[in-house]
Short mmCIF file of C-alpha atoms in Angstrom, two decimals:
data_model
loop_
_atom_site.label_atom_id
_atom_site.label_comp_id
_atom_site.label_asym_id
_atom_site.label_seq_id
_atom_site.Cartn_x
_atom_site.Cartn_y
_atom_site.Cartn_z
CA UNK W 30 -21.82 -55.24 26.90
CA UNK W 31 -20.74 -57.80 29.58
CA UNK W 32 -18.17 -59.79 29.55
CA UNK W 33 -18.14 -63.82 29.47
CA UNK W 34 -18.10 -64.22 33.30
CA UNK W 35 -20.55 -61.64 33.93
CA UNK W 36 -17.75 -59.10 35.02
CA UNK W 37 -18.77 -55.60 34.15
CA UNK W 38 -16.73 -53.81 31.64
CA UNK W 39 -14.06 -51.13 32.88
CA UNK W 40 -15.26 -47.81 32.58
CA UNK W 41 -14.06 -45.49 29.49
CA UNK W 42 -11.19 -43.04 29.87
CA UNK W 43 -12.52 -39.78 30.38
CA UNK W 44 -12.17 -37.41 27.18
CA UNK W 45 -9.04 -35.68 26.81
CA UNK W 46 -9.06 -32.27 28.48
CA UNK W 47 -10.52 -29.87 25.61
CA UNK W 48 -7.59 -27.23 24.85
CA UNK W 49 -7.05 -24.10 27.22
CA UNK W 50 -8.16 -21.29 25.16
CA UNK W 51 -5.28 -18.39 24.32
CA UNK W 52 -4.61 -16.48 27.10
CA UNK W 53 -5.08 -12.98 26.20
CA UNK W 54 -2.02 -11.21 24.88
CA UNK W 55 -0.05 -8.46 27.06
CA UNK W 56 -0.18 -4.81 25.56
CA UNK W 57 1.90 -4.58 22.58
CA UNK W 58 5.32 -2.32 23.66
CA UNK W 59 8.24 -0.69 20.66
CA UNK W 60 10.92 -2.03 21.41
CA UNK W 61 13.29 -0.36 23.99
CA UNK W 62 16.10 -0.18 21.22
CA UNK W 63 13.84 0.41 18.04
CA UNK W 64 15.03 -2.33 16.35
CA UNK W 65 12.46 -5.01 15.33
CA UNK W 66 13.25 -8.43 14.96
CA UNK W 67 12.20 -11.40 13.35
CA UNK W 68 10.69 -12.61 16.67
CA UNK W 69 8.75 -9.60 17.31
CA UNK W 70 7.28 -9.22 14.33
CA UNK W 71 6.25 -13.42 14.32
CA UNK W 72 5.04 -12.35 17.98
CA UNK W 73 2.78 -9.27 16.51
CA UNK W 74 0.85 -11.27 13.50
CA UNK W 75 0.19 -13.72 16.24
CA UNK W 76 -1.43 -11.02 18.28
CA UNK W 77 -2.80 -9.49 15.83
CA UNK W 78 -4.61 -12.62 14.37
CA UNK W 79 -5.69 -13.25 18.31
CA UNK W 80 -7.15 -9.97 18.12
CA UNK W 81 -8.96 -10.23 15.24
CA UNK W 82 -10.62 -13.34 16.31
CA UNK W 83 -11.43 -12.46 19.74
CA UNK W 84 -11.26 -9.28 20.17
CA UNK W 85 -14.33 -6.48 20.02
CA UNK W 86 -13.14 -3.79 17.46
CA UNK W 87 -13.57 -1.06 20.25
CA UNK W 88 -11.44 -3.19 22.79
CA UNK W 89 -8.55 -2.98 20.22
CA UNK W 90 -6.68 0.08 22.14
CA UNK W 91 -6.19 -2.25 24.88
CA UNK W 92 -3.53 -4.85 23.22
CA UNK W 93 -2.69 -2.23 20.30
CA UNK W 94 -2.41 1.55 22.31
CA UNK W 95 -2.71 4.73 20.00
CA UNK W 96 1.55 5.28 21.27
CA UNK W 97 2.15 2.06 20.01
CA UNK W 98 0.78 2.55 16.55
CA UNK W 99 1.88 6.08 16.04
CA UNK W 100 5.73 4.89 17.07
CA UNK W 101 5.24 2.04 13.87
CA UNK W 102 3.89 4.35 11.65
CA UNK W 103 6.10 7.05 12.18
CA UNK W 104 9.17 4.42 11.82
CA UNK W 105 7.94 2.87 8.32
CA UNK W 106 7.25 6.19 7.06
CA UNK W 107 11.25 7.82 7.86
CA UNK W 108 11.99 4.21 5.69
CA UNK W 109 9.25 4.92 2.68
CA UNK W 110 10.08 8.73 2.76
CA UNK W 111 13.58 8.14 1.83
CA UNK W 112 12.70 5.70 -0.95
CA UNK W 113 12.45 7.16 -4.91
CA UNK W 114 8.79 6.73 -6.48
CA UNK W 115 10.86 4.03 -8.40
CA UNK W 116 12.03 1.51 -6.53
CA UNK W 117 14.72 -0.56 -7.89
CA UNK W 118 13.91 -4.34 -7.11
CA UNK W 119 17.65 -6.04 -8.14
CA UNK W 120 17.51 -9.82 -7.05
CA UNK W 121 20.37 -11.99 -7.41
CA UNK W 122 19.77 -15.45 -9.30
CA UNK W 123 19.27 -17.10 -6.20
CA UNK W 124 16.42 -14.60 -5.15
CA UNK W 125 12.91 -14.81 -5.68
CA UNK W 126 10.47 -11.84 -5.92
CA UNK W 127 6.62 -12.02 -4.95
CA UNK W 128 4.44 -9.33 -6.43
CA UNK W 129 1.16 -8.89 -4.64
CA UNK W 130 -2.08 -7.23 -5.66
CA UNK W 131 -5.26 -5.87 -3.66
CA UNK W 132 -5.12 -7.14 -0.15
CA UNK W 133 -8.14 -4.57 0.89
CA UNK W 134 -8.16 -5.46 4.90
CA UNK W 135 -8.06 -9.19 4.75
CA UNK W 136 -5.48 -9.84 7.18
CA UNK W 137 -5.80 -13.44 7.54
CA UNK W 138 -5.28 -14.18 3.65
CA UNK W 139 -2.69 -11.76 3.87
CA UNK W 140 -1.03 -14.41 6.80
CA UNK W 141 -1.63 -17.36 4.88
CA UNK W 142 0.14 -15.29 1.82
CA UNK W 143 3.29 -15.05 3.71
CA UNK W 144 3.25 -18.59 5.32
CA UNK W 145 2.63 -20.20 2.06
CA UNK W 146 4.86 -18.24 -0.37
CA UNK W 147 7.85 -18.32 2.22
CA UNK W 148 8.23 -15.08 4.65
CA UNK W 149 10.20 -12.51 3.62
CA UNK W 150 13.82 -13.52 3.65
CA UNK W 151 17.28 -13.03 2.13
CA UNK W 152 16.29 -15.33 -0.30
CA UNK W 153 12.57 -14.07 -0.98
CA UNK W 154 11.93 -10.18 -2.12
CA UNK W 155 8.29 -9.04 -1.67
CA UNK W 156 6.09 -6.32 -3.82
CA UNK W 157 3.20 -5.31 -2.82
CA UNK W 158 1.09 -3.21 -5.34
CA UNK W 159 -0.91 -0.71 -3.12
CA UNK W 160 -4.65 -1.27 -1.41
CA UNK W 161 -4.16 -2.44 1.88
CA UNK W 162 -6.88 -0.53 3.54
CA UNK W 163 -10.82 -0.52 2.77
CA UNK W 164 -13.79 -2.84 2.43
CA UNK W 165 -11.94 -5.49 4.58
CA UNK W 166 -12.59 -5.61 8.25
CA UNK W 167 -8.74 -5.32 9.10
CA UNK W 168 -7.44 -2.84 6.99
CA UNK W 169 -5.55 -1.26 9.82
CA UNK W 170 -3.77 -4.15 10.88
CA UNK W 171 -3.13 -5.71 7.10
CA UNK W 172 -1.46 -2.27 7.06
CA UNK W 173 0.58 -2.39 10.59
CA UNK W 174 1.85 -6.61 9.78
CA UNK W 175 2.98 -5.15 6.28
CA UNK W 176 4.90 -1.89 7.70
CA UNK W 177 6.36 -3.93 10.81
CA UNK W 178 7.81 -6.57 7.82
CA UNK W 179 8.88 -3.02 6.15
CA UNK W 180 10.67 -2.03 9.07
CA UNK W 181 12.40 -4.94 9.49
CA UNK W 182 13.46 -5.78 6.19
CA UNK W 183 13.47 -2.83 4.25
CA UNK W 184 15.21 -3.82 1.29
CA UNK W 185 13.14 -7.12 0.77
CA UNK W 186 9.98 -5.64 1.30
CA UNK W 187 8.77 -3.02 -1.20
CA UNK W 188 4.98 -1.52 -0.25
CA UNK W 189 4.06 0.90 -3.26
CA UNK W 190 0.97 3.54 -2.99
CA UNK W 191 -2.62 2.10 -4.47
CA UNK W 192 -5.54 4.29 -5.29
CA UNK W 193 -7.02 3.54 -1.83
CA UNK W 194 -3.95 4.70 0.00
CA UNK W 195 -5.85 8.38 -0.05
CA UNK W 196 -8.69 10.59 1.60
CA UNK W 197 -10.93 10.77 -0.28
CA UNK W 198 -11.50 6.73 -0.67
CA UNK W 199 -11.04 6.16 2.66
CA UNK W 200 -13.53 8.42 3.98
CA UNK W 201 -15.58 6.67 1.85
CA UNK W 202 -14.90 3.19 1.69
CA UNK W 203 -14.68 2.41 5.19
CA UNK W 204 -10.97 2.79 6.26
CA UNK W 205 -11.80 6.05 8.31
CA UNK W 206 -14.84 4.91 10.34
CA UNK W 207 -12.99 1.52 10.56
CA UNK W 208 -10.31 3.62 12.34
CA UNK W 209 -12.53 5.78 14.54
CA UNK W 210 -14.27 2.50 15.75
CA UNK W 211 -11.58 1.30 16.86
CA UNK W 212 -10.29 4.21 18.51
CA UNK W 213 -12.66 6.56 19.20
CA UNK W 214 -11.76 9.54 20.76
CA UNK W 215 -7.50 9.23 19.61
CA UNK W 216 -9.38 8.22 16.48
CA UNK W 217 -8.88 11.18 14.28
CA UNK W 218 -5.04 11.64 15.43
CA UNK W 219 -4.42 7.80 14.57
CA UNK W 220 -6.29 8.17 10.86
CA UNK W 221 -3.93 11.38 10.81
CA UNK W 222 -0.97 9.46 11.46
CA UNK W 223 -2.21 6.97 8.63
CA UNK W 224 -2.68 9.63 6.03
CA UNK W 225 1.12 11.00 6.47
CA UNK W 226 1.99 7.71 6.28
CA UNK W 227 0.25 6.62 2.80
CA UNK W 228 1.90 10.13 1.14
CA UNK W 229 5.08 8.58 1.91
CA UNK W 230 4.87 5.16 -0.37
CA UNK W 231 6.36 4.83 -3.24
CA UNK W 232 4.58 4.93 -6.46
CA UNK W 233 6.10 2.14 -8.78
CA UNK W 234 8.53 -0.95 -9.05
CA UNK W 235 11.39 -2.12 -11.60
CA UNK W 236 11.92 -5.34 -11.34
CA UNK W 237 15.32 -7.05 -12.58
CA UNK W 238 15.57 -3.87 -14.80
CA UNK W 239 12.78 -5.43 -17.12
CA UNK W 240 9.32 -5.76 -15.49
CA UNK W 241 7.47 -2.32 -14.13
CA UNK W 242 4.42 -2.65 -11.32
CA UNK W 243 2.37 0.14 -10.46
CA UNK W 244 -1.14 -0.02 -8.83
CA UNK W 245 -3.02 1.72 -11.63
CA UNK W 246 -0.51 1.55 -14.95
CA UNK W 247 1.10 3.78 -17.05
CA UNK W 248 0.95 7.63 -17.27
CA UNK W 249 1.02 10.73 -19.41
CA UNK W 250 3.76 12.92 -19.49
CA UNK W 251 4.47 16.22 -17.38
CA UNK W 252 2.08 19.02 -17.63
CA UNK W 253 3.27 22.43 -17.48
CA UNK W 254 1.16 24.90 -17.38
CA UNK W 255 1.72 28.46 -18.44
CA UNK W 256 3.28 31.17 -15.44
CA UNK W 257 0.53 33.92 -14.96
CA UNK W 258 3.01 36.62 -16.00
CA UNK W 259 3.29 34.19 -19.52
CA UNK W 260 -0.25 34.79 -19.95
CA UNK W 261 0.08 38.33 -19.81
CA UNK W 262 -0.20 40.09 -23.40
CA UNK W 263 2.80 42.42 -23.77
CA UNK W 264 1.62 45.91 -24.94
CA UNK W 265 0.79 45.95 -28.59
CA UNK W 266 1.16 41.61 -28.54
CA UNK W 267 -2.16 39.18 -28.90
CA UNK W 268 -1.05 36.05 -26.18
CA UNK W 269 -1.32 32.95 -28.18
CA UNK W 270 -1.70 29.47 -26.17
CA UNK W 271 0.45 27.01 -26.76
CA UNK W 272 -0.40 22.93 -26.58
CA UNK W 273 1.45 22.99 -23.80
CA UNK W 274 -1.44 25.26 -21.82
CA UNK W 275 -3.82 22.43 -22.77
CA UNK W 276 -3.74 19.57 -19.98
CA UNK W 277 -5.66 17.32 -21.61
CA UNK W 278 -3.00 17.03 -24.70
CA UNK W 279 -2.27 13.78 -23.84
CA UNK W 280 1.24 11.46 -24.55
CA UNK W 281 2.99 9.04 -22.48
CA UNK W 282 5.24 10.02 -19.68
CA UNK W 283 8.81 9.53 -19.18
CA UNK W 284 10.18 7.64 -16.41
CA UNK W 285 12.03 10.56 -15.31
CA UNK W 286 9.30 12.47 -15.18
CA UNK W 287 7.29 10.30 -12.82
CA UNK W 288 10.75 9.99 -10.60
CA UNK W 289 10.25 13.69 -10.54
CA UNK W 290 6.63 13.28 -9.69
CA UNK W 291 5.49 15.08 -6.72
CA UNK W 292 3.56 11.98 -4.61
CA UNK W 293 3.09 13.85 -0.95
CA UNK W 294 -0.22 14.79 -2.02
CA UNK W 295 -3.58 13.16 0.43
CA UNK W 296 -5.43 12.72 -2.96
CA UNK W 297 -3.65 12.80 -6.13
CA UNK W 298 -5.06 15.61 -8.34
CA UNK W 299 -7.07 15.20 -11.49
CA UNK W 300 -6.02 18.54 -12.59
CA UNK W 301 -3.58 21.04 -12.71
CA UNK W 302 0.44 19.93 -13.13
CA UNK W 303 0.58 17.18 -11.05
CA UNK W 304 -1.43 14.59 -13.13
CA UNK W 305 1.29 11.61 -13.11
CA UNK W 306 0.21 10.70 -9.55
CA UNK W 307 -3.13 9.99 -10.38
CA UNK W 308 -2.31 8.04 -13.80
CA UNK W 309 0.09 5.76 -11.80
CA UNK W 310 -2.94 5.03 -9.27
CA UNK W 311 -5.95 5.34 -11.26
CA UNK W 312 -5.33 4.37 -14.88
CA UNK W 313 -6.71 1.47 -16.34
CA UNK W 314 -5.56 -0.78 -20.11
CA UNK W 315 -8.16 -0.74 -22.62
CA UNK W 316 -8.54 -2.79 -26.00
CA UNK W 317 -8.73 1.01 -27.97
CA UNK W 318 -5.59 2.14 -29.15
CA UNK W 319 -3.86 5.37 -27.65
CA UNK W 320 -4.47 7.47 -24.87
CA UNK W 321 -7.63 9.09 -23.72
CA UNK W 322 -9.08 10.25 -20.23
CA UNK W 323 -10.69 7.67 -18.03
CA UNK W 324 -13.85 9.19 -18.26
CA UNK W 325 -15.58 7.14 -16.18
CA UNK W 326 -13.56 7.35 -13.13
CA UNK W 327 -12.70 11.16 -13.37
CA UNK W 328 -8.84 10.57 -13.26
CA UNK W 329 -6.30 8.77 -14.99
CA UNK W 330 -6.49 7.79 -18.29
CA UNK W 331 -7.23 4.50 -20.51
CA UNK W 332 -3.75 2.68 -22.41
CA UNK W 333 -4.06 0.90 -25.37
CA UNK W 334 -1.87 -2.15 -26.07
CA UNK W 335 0.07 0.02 -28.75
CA UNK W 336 0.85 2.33 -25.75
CA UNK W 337 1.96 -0.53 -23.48
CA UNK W 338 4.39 -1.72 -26.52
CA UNK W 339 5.82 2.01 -26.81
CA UNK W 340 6.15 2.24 -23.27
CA UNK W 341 8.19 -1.01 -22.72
CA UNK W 342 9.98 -0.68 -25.87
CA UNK W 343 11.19 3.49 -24.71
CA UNK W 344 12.27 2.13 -21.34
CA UNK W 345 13.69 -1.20 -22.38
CA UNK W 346 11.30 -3.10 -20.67
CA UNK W 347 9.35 -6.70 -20.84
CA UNK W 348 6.38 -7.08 -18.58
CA UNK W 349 4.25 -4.06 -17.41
#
């Protein structure tokens, strides 16, 4: 439109200039000293998020080298290795504690997590219950952000062992060809690296001495299984099997027993003497009463609420 005196109008300011796009980030590099700080780890979700926006899987070597990731995991698991499969969670009154489920490769929920609940801080204890790998497209990296937090606050982030944390469902859920996409021919030596690394997490959590958290739930107590030279008949003597040689006589497990637990195993067995692993990561509550097998997964076993009352009320517990 004109104006009054036939003046023609003043052209329009051109548009603002549309926002550079983010450069593309530098190789990631340990630090010199091996100490991470709160910086560094800020500065590696932030390339990890650019990454996983922008980034062809294949091309991820070339911001996040094979060294690199080997150095991390190799640091988080000297941390986890030293932990009980307990972990004690004591906050003080002014301390909050965040217990997290399945995060299954979703790295960006997992950085909207942290950013909304409050980062991990002197004032804010995290537990995270176990499946950080699998079906999500990030698994690797959900797993790398969690480990670097690990490393740099070990004793206000707790990451316990889930059922996915293993071989066999990560060969077939998608965490091992996620990892040899992404790294091809150091492939195998990086999923390696992974699988020493998930042997070394921790199995459960007590929280303020009254609340437990484990990935699967509760467990049966320790099997043991008759020596070979117990078996043997002495001369003249009929062997006679005790309950004890059964290892499907099932009752619930002591906490001291899983402490004593044996959890630097690549799959947790579903037979033999070294069942509590399993239970911890593969059990599941029923409405039934007692104990029985979980059939339908092959390991673990199925708790009734009368179970979960005996076990809280035997360890002086509230919340499981």
């Amino acid at each position: 439109m004109s104006d009054p005196d036939g003046a023609a109008e003043p052209p329009s300011p051109p548009p603002p200039p549309s926002p550079s796009p983010v450069p593309r980030p530098a190789p990631v590099e340990w630090p010199e000293d091996g100490v991470l700080t709160r910086d560094w780890v800020a500065a590696f979700a932030a390339t990890l998020d650019w990454c996983s926006r922008n980034l062809p899987p294949d091309q991820l070597p070339t911001v996040l080298p094979a060294d690199f990731v080997r150095r991390l995991l190799l640091a988080a698991a000297v941390i986890l290795h030293r932990e009980p499969n307990i972990v004690r969670v004591d906050p003080r009154p002014d301390q909050a504690v965040v217990v997290v489920g399945d995060v299954h490769g979703q790295l960006h929920d997992v950085m909207f997590l942290l950013r909304d609940a409050g980062f991990p801080s002197e004032e804010r204890i995290f537990v995270f219950n176990g499946d950080y790998v699998d079906r999500g497209a990030w698994g690797l990296e959900t797993l790398l952000l969690l480990l670097a937090w690990k490393i740099l606050l070990p004793n206000r982030v707790f990451l316990l062992r889930g059922n996915h944390e293993s071989k066999y469902c990560t060969s077939v859920y998608g965490f091992e060809r996620e990892v040899m996409v992404k790294y091809k021919g150091q492939g195998s030596q990086v999923y390696r690296k992974f699988l020493r690394c998930f042997e070394d997490l921790p199995l459960a959590s007590i929280i303020a001495g009254c609340v437990y958290t484990a990935h699967g739930g509760i467990f049966r107590g320790a099997v043991v299984l008759p020596s070979k030279r117990a078996k043997r008949a002495k001369k003249g003597h009929k062997y006679v099997p005790s309950s004890t040689d059964d290892p499907t006589t099932l009752k619930l497990g002591s906490l001291d027993e899983l402490l004593k637990a044996r959890r630097t195993v690549l799959d947790p067995p579903w037979e033999g003497s070294n069942l509590i692993p399993g239970d911890v990561l593969w059990s599941d509550p029923s409405m039934d009463k007692g104990l029985s097998l979980n059939k339908e997964r092959g390991i673990g076993l199925l708790w009734g609420p009368d179970i979960t009352q005996q076990f809280l009320y035997t360890n002086n517990l509230k919340i499981t």
